[in-house]
Coordinates of C-alpha atoms in Angstrom, one line a residue:
Chain A
M1 CA 84.3 110.3 72.2
S2 CA 86.0 109.3 69.0
P3 CA 88.7 106.6 68.9
P4 CA 92.2 107.4 67.9
A5 CA 93.2 107.0 64.2
D6 CA 94.8 103.7 63.2
D7 CA 98.3 105.3 63.1
E8 CA 97.8 107.2 66.3
L9 CA 99.3 106.2 69.7
E10 CA 97.2 106.9 72.8
V11 CA 97.9 106.6 76.5
S12 CA 94.9 107.2 78.8
L13 CA 95.4 107.3 82.5
F14 CA 92.3 107.1 84.8
G15 CA 92.4 107.8 88.5
P16 CA 89.6 108.7 90.8
G17 CA 91.7 109.1 93.9
F18 CA 91.6 105.4 94.8
G19 CA 92.8 103.3 92.0
E20 CA 94.3 103.7 88.6
S21 CA 94.2 102.2 85.2
L22 CA 96.1 102.8 82.0
V23 CA 94.5 102.2 78.6
V24 CA 96.9 102.2 75.7
H25 CA 96.2 102.2 71.9
V26 CA 99.3 100.9 70.1
G27 CA 97.9 101.3 66.6
S28 CA 95.4 99.7 64.2
G29 CA 92.6 99.4 66.8
T30 CA 94.8 97.4 69.2
W31 CA 94.5 98.2 72.9
L32 CA 96.4 97.2 76.0
I33 CA 95.0 97.6 79.6
I34 CA 97.2 97.9 82.6
D35 CA 95.4 97.6 86.0
S36 CA 91.8 98.5 86.7
C37 CA 89.8 101.0 88.7
I38 CA 86.1 101.7 89.1
D39 CA 84.3 105.0 88.3
A40 CA 82.1 105.4 91.4
T41 CA 79.5 107.4 89.4
N42 CA 78.6 104.4 87.3
G43 CA 80.2 101.4 89.0
V44 CA 81.9 100.3 85.8
P45 CA 85.6 99.6 85.4
A46 CA 87.0 102.8 83.8
P47 CA 88.7 101.1 80.9
L48 CA 85.5 99.3 79.8
Y49 CA 83.5 102.5 80.2
Y50 CA 85.9 104.4 78.1
L51 CA 86.2 101.8 75.3
N52 CA 82.5 101.5 75.2
Q53 CA 82.2 105.3 74.8
M54 CA 84.4 105.0 71.7
Q55 CA 82.4 102.0 70.5
V56 CA 85.5 99.8 70.7
D57 CA 84.7 96.2 71.3
P58 CA 87.0 95.0 74.1
A59 CA 86.6 91.4 73.2
S60 CA 88.4 91.8 70.0
A61 CA 90.4 95.0 70.4
V62 CA 92.2 94.4 73.7
K63 CA 95.1 92.1 73.3
S64 CA 96.8 92.2 76.7
V65 CA 95.6 92.9 80.3
V66 CA 98.3 93.5 82.9
V67 CA 97.6 93.0 86.6
T68 CA 100.6 94.8 88.0
H69 CA 100.2 93.8 91.6
W70 CA 97.7 92.6 94.1
H71 CA 96.4 95.8 95.6
D72 CA 92.8 96.8 95.7
D73 CA 93.4 100.2 94.1
H74 CA 94.9 98.5 91.0
I75 CA 92.7 95.4 90.7
R76 CA 89.2 96.6 91.4
G77 CA 87.0 95.6 88.5
M78 CA 89.7 93.4 87.0
G79 CA 87.4 90.3 86.9
K80 CA 84.9 92.2 84.7
I81 CA 87.6 93.4 82.5
L82 CA 88.9 89.9 81.9
R83 CA 85.4 88.7 81.1
A84 CA 84.9 91.5 78.6
C85 CA 88.3 91.2 77.0
S86 CA 87.9 87.6 76.1
G87 CA 90.6 87.9 73.3
A88 CA 93.2 89.3 75.6
R89 CA 96.1 87.5 77.3
V90 CA 96.5 88.3 81.0
C91 CA 99.9 89.1 82.5
I92 CA 100.6 88.7 86.3
P93 CA 103.7 89.0 88.5
S94 CA 105.7 85.7 88.8
A95 CA 105.2 85.4 92.5
L96 CA 101.4 85.2 92.0
H97 CA 101.7 82.3 89.6
T98 CA 102.6 79.7 92.3
V99 CA 100.9 76.9 94.1
D100 CA 101.5 78.7 97.4
F101 CA 99.8 81.9 96.3
V102 CA 96.7 80.1 94.9
R103 CA 96.4 78.1 98.2
A104 CA 96.6 81.4 100.1
I105 CA 94.0 83.3 98.2
V106 CA 91.5 80.4 98.2
T107 CA 92.0 80.1 102.0
L108 CA 91.6 83.8 102.5
E109 CA 88.5 83.9 100.3
G110 CA 86.9 81.2 102.4
A111 CA 87.9 82.7 105.7
F112 CA 87.0 86.3 105.2
S113 CA 83.5 87.6 104.3
G114 CA 83.0 91.2 105.0
V115 CA 81.3 94.1 103.5
V116 CA 84.5 96.0 103.2
S117 CA 86.1 95.6 99.8
S118 CA 89.0 93.3 99.5
G119 CA 91.4 92.4 96.8
V120 CA 90.9 88.7 97.8
A121 CA 87.6 88.4 95.9
E122 CA 88.9 90.2 92.9
I123 CA 92.2 88.2 92.7
N124 CA 90.2 85.0 93.0
E125 CA 88.1 86.2 90.0
V126 CA 91.2 86.8 88.1
F127 CA 92.6 83.4 88.9
R128 CA 89.3 81.7 87.8
S129 CA 89.2 83.6 84.5
A130 CA 89.5 81.8 81.2
Q131 CA 92.7 83.8 80.4
M132 CA 94.4 82.4 83.5
K133 CA 93.4 78.8 82.6
A134 CA 94.6 79.4 79.0
G135 CA 98.0 80.4 80.4
P136 CA 99.1 83.8 81.6
V137 CA 102.2 85.8 80.7
V138 CA 104.2 85.4 83.9
A139 CA 106.2 88.6 84.4
T140 CA 109.6 88.9 85.8
E141 CA 112.4 91.2 85.0
N142 CA 112.8 91.7 81.2
T143 CA 109.8 89.6 80.1
I144 CA 108.0 90.5 76.8
I145 CA 104.4 90.9 77.7
W146 CA 103.0 91.5 74.2
S147 CA 104.5 92.5 70.8
A148 CA 103.4 93.0 67.2
K149 CA 105.3 93.4 64.0
G150 CA 105.2 96.8 62.3
S151 CA 103.9 95.1 59.1
L152 CA 100.6 94.6 61.0
M153 CA 100.4 98.2 62.2
A154 CA 99.2 101.3 60.3
H155 CA 102.1 103.3 61.6
A156 CA 104.5 100.5 60.4
A157 CA 106.5 100.5 63.6
D158 CA 107.2 97.4 65.7
V159 CA 105.5 97.5 69.1
E160 CA 106.6 95.7 72.3
L161 CA 105.5 95.9 75.9
R162 CA 108.1 94.5 78.2
A163 CA 107.9 93.8 82.0
L164 CA 110.8 95.3 84.0
S165 CA 109.9 93.7 87.3
P166 CA 109.4 92.0 89.7
S167 CA 112.7 90.3 90.3
G168 CA 112.9 86.8 91.7
T169 CA 114.0 88.2 95.1
Q170 CA 110.9 90.3 95.3
G171 CA 108.7 87.3 94.6
L172 CA 110.0 85.4 97.6
A173 CA 109.3 88.3 99.9
M174 CA 105.7 88.5 98.6
L175 CA 105.0 84.9 99.4
T176 CA 106.3 85.4 103.0
R177 CA 103.8 88.2 103.5
V178 CA 100.9 86.2 102.1
A179 CA 101.7 83.4 104.4
S180 CA 101.5 85.7 107.4
M181 CA 98.0 86.7 106.4
V182 CA 96.8 83.2 106.0
R183 CA 97.9 82.2 109.6
G184 CA 95.0 84.3 110.9
S185 CA 92.4 82.0 109.4
N186 CA 92.5 79.6 112.3
G187 CA 90.0 81.8 114.1
S188 CA 91.9 84.8 115.2
N189 CA 90.9 88.2 114.1
L190 CA 91.8 88.0 110.5
G191 CA 91.5 91.3 108.8
R192 CA 91.1 92.6 105.3
A193 CA 93.6 91.4 102.8
P194 CA 95.9 92.3 101.1
R195 CA 97.5 94.7 103.5
S196 CA 99.4 97.7 102.4
G197 CA 103.0 97.3 101.4
S198 CA 104.4 94.8 98.9
N199 CA 104.6 97.4 96.2
D200 CA 108.0 96.1 95.4
L201 CA 106.3 93.3 93.6
A202 CA 104.6 95.5 91.0
I203 CA 105.1 95.1 87.3
A204 CA 106.7 98.2 85.9
S205 CA 106.7 98.1 82.1
W206 CA 108.5 99.5 79.1
L207 CA 106.5 100.2 75.9
C208 CA 108.5 100.6 72.6
C209 CA 106.7 101.8 69.5
G210 CA 108.9 102.9 66.7
E211 CA 110.9 105.9 67.9
H212 CA 108.9 106.3 71.1
T213 CA 109.5 104.7 74.4
L214 CA 107.1 104.9 77.4
L215 CA 107.8 103.9 81.0
F216 CA 104.9 102.8 83.2
G217 CA 106.0 102.7 86.8
A218 CA 102.9 101.0 88.4
D219 CA 103.4 101.2 92.2
L220 CA 107.0 100.1 92.1
E221 CA 109.1 101.6 94.9
V222 CA 112.8 102.0 95.7
H223 CA 114.1 99.2 97.9
A224 CA 117.0 99.0 100.2
N225 CA 118.0 95.8 98.5
P226 CA 119.4 96.6 95.1
A227 CA 118.0 93.3 93.8
C228 CA 114.5 94.7 94.3
G229 CA 112.5 97.7 93.1
W230 CA 113.9 100.4 90.9
G231 CA 117.5 99.3 91.7
A232 CA 116.9 96.0 90.0
I233 CA 115.4 97.8 86.9
R234 CA 118.3 100.2 86.6
A235 CA 120.6 97.1 86.6
I236 CA 119.0 95.9 83.4
A237 CA 118.3 99.2 81.8
N238 CA 121.1 98.9 79.2
Q239 CA 119.5 95.7 77.9
L240 CA 116.2 97.4 77.0
P241 CA 115.2 98.2 73.5
G242 CA 114.5 101.8 72.4
G243 CA 115.8 105.1 73.7
K244 CA 114.9 107.1 76.7
A245 CA 111.2 107.3 77.5
D246 CA 109.4 110.5 76.7
V247 CA 106.2 109.5 78.6
F248 CA 106.4 108.4 82.3
K249 CA 103.6 107.0 84.4
V250 CA 105.1 108.2 87.8
P251 CA 105.2 105.2 90.2
H252 CA 103.3 104.9 93.5
H253 CA 101.2 108.1 93.2
G254 CA 104.3 110.3 93.1
S255 CA 105.5 109.2 96.5
S256 CA 109.2 109.8 97.6
T257 CA 109.4 106.0 98.1
G258 CA 108.8 105.4 94.4
D259 CA 111.2 108.1 93.2
D260 CA 114.6 107.1 92.0
P261 CA 116.6 110.1 90.7
K262 CA 118.7 107.8 88.5
V263 CA 115.6 106.7 86.7
W264 CA 114.8 110.3 85.8
A265 CA 118.5 110.8 84.7
D266 CA 119.2 107.6 82.9
M267 CA 115.9 106.2 81.6
L268 CA 113.8 109.3 80.8
A269 CA 114.2 111.9 78.1
H270 CA 114.6 115.5 79.1
D271 CA 111.4 117.1 80.2
P272 CA 109.2 114.0 79.8
I273 CA 105.5 114.0 80.0
A274 CA 104.9 112.7 83.5
I275 CA 101.4 111.4 84.4
L276 CA 100.2 110.2 87.8
T277 CA 97.2 109.4 89.9
P278 CA 96.7 110.4 93.6
W279 CA 96.1 108.3 96.6
T280 CA 93.4 110.0 98.6
R281 CA 93.5 107.7 101.6
G282 CA 95.4 108.1 104.9
T283 CA 97.9 110.9 104.7
G284 CA 97.4 111.1 101.0
L285 CA 99.8 111.1 98.0
P286 CA 101.4 113.0 96.4
Q287 CA 102.5 115.2 99.2
P288 CA 103.4 118.9 98.4
S289 CA 107.1 118.0 98.5
D290 CA 106.4 115.2 96.0
L291 CA 104.7 117.7 93.6
D292 CA 107.7 120.0 94.0
R293 CA 110.1 117.2 93.2
I294 CA 108.1 116.1 90.1
R295 CA 107.9 119.7 88.9
N296 CA 111.7 120.0 89.3
N297 CA 112.1 117.0 87.0
T298 CA 109.7 118.1 84.3
R299 CA 107.5 121.0 83.2
Q300 CA 105.0 118.5 81.8
G301 CA 103.4 116.9 84.8
H302 CA 99.7 116.0 84.9
I303 CA 97.6 114.4 87.6
T304 CA 94.2 112.8 87.4
N305 CA 92.8 114.5 90.5
M306 CA 94.3 117.1 92.8
G307 CA 92.1 116.6 95.8
R308 CA 88.5 116.9 94.4
M309 CA 86.5 114.7 96.6
A310 CA 82.8 113.6 96.6
N311 CA 80.7 115.2 99.4
V312 CA 80.1 113.3 102.6
A313 CA 76.4 112.3 102.8
K314 CA 74.0 114.2 105.0
R315 CA 72.4 111.9 107.6
D316 CA 69.6 111.7 110.1
P317 CA 70.0 114.6 112.5
A318 CA 70.3 112.1 115.4
V319 CA 73.2 110.5 113.6
E320 CA 74.9 113.9 112.9
K321 CA 74.4 114.8 116.6
T322 CA 76.0 111.6 117.8
L323 CA 79.0 112.1 115.5
K324 CA 79.4 115.6 116.8
E325 CA 79.1 114.6 120.5
N326 CA 81.7 111.9 120.0
G327 CA 84.1 114.2 118.1
I328 CA 84.1 112.1 115.0
D329 CA 84.6 113.8 111.7
L330 CA 83.6 111.8 108.7
L331 CA 85.9 112.5 105.7
S332 CA 85.2 111.6 102.2
C333 CA 87.7 109.2 100.7
E334 CA 86.0 109.0 97.4
G335 CA 87.6 111.2 94.8
L336 CA 86.2 112.3 91.5
M337 CA 87.4 110.5 88.4
G338 CA 90.0 112.2 86.3
H339 CA 91.3 111.1 82.9
I340 CA 94.6 112.3 81.2
R341 CA 94.7 111.4 77.5
L342 CA 97.9 111.6 75.5
R343 CA 97.6 111.1 71.7
K344 CA 100.3 111.2 69.1
K345 CA 100.2 111.0 65.3
P346 CA 103.3 110.1 63.3
N347 CA 105.6 113.1 62.8
S348 CA 103.9 115.2 65.4
G349 CA 104.2 115.8 69.2
W350 CA 102.0 114.5 71.9
T351 CA 98.7 116.2 72.6
V352 CA 97.5 116.2 76.2
E353 CA 93.9 116.4 77.2
H354 CA 92.3 116.5 80.6
F355 CA 88.8 115.2 81.4
G356 CA 86.9 115.2 84.7
A357 CA 89.2 116.1 87.6
A358 CA 92.5 115.9 85.8
V359 CA 94.8 118.9 85.9
K360 CA 98.3 120.0 85.0
L361 CA 100.8 120.0 87.9
Chain B
M1 CA 77.8 109.0 124.5
H2 CA 80.1 106.9 122.5
N3 CA 79.3 103.5 124.0
V4 CA 81.6 100.7 123.0
L5 CA 80.6 97.5 124.6
P6 CA 83.3 95.2 125.8
R7 CA 83.5 91.7 124.4
Q8 CA 83.3 90.2 127.8
T9 CA 80.0 91.9 128.6
R10 CA 78.5 90.7 125.4
A11 CA 79.6 87.2 126.1
R12 CA 78.1 87.1 129.6
S13 CA 74.9 89.0 129.0
E14 CA 71.6 87.4 128.0
N15 CA 68.8 89.3 126.4
D16 CA 70.3 92.6 127.2
G17 CA 70.9 95.5 124.9
A18 CA 74.4 94.3 124.2
E19 CA 73.2 91.0 122.9
T20 CA 70.5 92.7 120.9
N21 CA 73.1 94.7 119.1
E22 CA 75.3 91.7 118.6
R23 CA 72.3 90.1 116.9
I24 CA 71.8 93.2 114.7
S25 CA 75.3 93.1 113.5
A26 CA 75.1 89.4 112.9
Y27 CA 71.8 89.9 111.1
A28 CA 73.2 92.7 108.9
G29 CA 76.3 90.7 108.1
R30 CA 74.2 87.7 107.2
L31 CA 72.0 89.8 104.9
K32 CA 75.1 90.9 103.0
E33 CA 76.5 87.4 102.9
L34 CA 73.3 86.1 101.3
A35 CA 73.2 89.1 98.9
T36 CA 69.5 88.8 98.9
P37 CA 68.0 90.6 95.9
T38 CA 64.9 91.8 97.8
E39 CA 64.7 94.3 100.5
V40 CA 64.2 93.2 104.0
V41 CA 62.3 95.7 106.0
L42 CA 61.9 95.4 109.7
P43 CA 59.4 97.6 111.5
A44 CA 60.7 101.0 112.7
N45 CA 58.2 101.2 115.4
N46 CA 59.6 100.5 118.9
D47 CA 56.2 99.4 120.1
L48 CA 56.2 96.5 117.8
A49 CA 57.9 93.7 119.6
V50 CA 59.5 91.8 116.8
A51 CA 61.4 89.1 118.5
L52 CA 64.2 87.6 116.6
P53 CA 63.7 83.9 115.9
S54 CA 65.9 81.7 117.9
T55 CA 68.1 80.7 115.0
E56 CA 69.3 82.3 111.9
A57 CA 67.8 79.5 109.9
D58 CA 64.4 80.5 111.1
V59 CA 64.9 84.0 109.7
F60 CA 66.6 83.2 106.5
G61 CA 65.9 79.6 105.6
S62 CA 68.1 78.6 102.8
A63 CA 70.2 81.2 101.0
P64 CA 68.3 82.8 98.1
E65 CA 69.8 82.8 94.6
G66 CA 71.2 86.2 94.7
N67 CA 73.2 88.4 92.4
P68 CA 76.4 89.5 94.2
D69 CA 76.2 92.8 92.3
N70 CA 72.9 93.7 93.9
D71 CA 72.8 96.6 96.4
L72 CA 72.9 95.6 100.0
A73 CA 69.3 95.1 101.0
L74 CA 69.2 96.6 104.4
V75 CA 66.7 99.3 105.2
L76 CA 67.2 101.5 108.3
P77 CA 65.9 102.4 110.7
M78 CA 65.0 99.0 111.9
T79 CA 64.2 97.8 115.3
I80 CA 65.1 94.5 116.9
V81 CA 63.5 93.6 120.2
V82 CA 64.7 90.9 122.5
G83 CA 63.1 90.4 125.8
S84 CA 62.7 93.8 127.5
S85 CA 65.5 95.4 125.3
S86 CA 65.3 96.9 121.9
F87 CA 67.7 98.6 119.5
M88 CA 66.7 100.8 116.6
A89 CA 69.7 101.3 114.3
L90 CA 69.8 104.6 112.5
Q91 CA 73.1 104.2 110.7
E92 CA 75.5 101.4 110.2
W93 CA 79.0 101.2 108.7
E94 CA 81.5 98.4 108.2
G95 CA 85.0 99.5 108.4
Y96 CA 88.6 98.3 108.4
V97 CA 91.5 99.7 110.3
T98 CA 94.1 101.5 108.1
K99 CA 96.3 103.0 110.8
V100 CA 96.9 102.6 114.5
D101 CA 98.9 104.9 116.7
A102 CA 99.3 105.3 120.5
T103 CA 95.9 106.8 121.1
T104 CA 93.8 106.5 118.0
F105 CA 93.0 104.3 115.1
S106 CA 91.9 105.3 111.6
A107 CA 89.5 103.4 109.4
E108 CA 87.8 103.4 106.1
L109 CA 84.1 102.9 106.1
V110 CA 81.5 101.3 103.9
D111 CA 78.2 103.0 104.4
I112 CA 75.9 100.0 104.7
S113 CA 72.8 102.1 105.4
G114 CA 73.6 104.2 102.3
R115 CA 74.0 101.0 100.3
K116 CA 77.5 101.7 99.2
R117 CA 79.6 98.9 97.9
H118 CA 83.0 100.4 98.6
E119 CA 84.6 102.5 101.2
T120 CA 83.6 106.1 100.7
E121 CA 84.3 107.7 104.1
A122 CA 87.1 107.6 106.6
A123 CA 87.2 108.5 110.3
E124 CA 89.4 108.5 113.3
F125 CA 88.4 106.8 116.6
L126 CA 89.9 106.9 120.1
L127 CA 91.4 103.6 121.2
S128 CA 90.3 104.4 124.7
D129 CA 86.7 104.0 123.6
L130 CA 87.5 100.3 123.3
E131 CA 87.9 97.8 126.1
E132 CA 91.6 97.1 126.8
D133 CA 91.2 93.5 125.7
D134 CA 89.8 94.6 122.3
R135 CA 92.6 97.1 121.7
V136 CA 95.1 94.4 121.0
D137 CA 92.9 93.3 118.1
V138 CA 92.9 96.7 116.5
T139 CA 95.5 96.1 113.9
E140 CA 95.8 97.2 110.3
G141 CA 93.2 95.4 108.3
A142 CA 91.0 94.5 111.3
V143 CA 87.3 94.7 110.4
F144 CA 84.5 96.1 112.5
R145 CA 80.9 97.2 112.5
W146 CA 79.9 100.6 113.7
V147 CA 76.3 101.3 114.6
I148 CA 74.5 104.4 115.7
G149 CA 71.0 104.1 117.0
Y150 CA 68.6 104.1 119.9
Q151 CA 68.9 101.5 122.6
R152 CA 65.9 101.0 124.9
R153 CA 66.3 99.1 128.2
G154 CA 63.1 99.0 130.3
G155 CA 61.8 102.5 130.1
T156 CA 65.0 104.2 129.3
R157 CA 66.0 105.1 125.7
Q158 CA 69.5 106.1 124.9
R159 CA 71.3 107.2 121.7
V160 CA 74.4 105.2 121.4
S161 CA 77.4 104.7 119.0
E162 CA 78.8 101.2 119.2
I163 CA 81.8 99.5 117.6
Y164 CA 82.1 95.7 117.3
L165 CA 85.3 94.1 116.1
R166 CA 84.4 91.2 113.8
R167 CA 85.9 87.9 114.8
L168 CA 85.9 84.9 112.7
P169 CA 84.5 81.6 114.0
L170 CA 86.8 78.6 114.1
R171 CA 86.6 76.7 110.9
S172 CA 85.3 73.2 111.0
A173 CA 87.3 70.3 109.6
S174 CA 84.8 70.0 106.7
E175 CA 85.2 73.6 105.9
I176 CA 89.0 73.3 105.8
E177 CA 88.7 70.2 103.7
T178 CA 86.4 72.0 101.2
T179 CA 88.8 74.9 101.0
T180 CA 91.7 72.6 100.4
Q181 CA 89.8 70.8 97.7
R182 CA 88.9 74.0 96.0
S183 CA 92.4 75.3 96.0
E184 CA 93.8 72.0 94.7
E185 CA 91.2 72.1 91.9
L186 CA 92.2 75.6 91.0
I187 CA 95.9 74.7 91.0
E188 CA 95.2 71.8 88.6
S189 CA 93.1 74.0 86.3
L190 CA 95.9 76.5 86.1
G191 CA 98.4 73.9 85.3
L192 CA 100.6 74.7 88.2
R193 CA 101.2 71.1 89.2

């Protein structure tokens, strides 16, 4: 694969069905990474594998790594990314950069040792990284994560990545949930952490590059409390630089809980390019009704995987017989990697490419 | 049969199949914890009476210097024999509960026998397969082992599927102190104080 030209913007979204990662070229060989996921075929974090394919050195080229929230599907491989991107500054949600949260994750790490994957080990790796010790960007509403003057860029446009969330109210709720997990470490049946939920903590972000604005929704959801979730972002929308966004990373795998019609109406351009990853666990996302809703909002929807799963392994006949006798159907929850790549040169439109399992909606 | 042994039975029994299986799960879990870089192969022949040593230390000694990225070094089938009972595991998963409803629970599974590092499969189980006391512990995030294999007691061999909820031991005062020290060191290094 060849890297983008120095004056070319690129947004690459990776999603194998469990996890997602955005890799963004903002010009002049400068890259940003938002979240991490692993490609099961090679065990390497997708952003690192991709940069390596293009012979881009992550140590010097990546300037910012954003950990949007503490969920396994967004953080898997993040420790390796931070080790490789030694020149990058890390950005984390404000609620994680607290004494209480550090105590919680160290306690959970010591209390839980299972084979099942857990965001606990990964978040501990993040917190022990050189970037965290050097000082992270602590994201809350309307925080600048990274910026560069146009004079440093081949396209001559100023670039700025800004966090839109979480709000302070969200951070408090997060710490309450973490405390409830730690209580199990006195010997009761402590389970895997983190649990589902707490997507209201995620860092949604706003990238301005010259005339272009892009909205990356992470897993942020709509919240009953207008001081949280998308409601809190809409309240600060008129303070944001740039115009309406023409590229939208759809939040929370296209779920209805992440959809705020006013975001489509007030923060996004007409017919934006909408990109998303699926969630192939449980009941799965997006649901058919979610796809219909996204298609009603834009004709330019793209998803990294529409249900293409790895095969379930064949096993010893005695094992297969036992499964059948017990009425247990093993289902694959390992999707195939998909990659949506958007590139744009000055004075031209976005080009969209699909790799692997990615398809147009 | 889908045989789920109740916690109480395991606790009371000595040298029966239940305890054997408990040992297997403990053994497999210990292997993973040690992340041993070499394969540990136990004989698959039921006629070989491989008695587990009396303590884990006898089996493992000190923890080897392992690379946590190494594949899980557990080769199945393996046979563990204790007293007159034996268990030959054919397949083992570790799972965590993702959803619980009135009659069933769903889980995502790491195929330990297939040396997977992450959850690649999912399944739904009947809550009624668990003892009533165990059901209260089946909550979102709860971790369990699931083993399919042949259990032999005396002259009878039976193919079984067994689920064990993993429970954490009480932490000692020194362990709590160590954890506290580690977290305070990390807090200092992050400049949070």
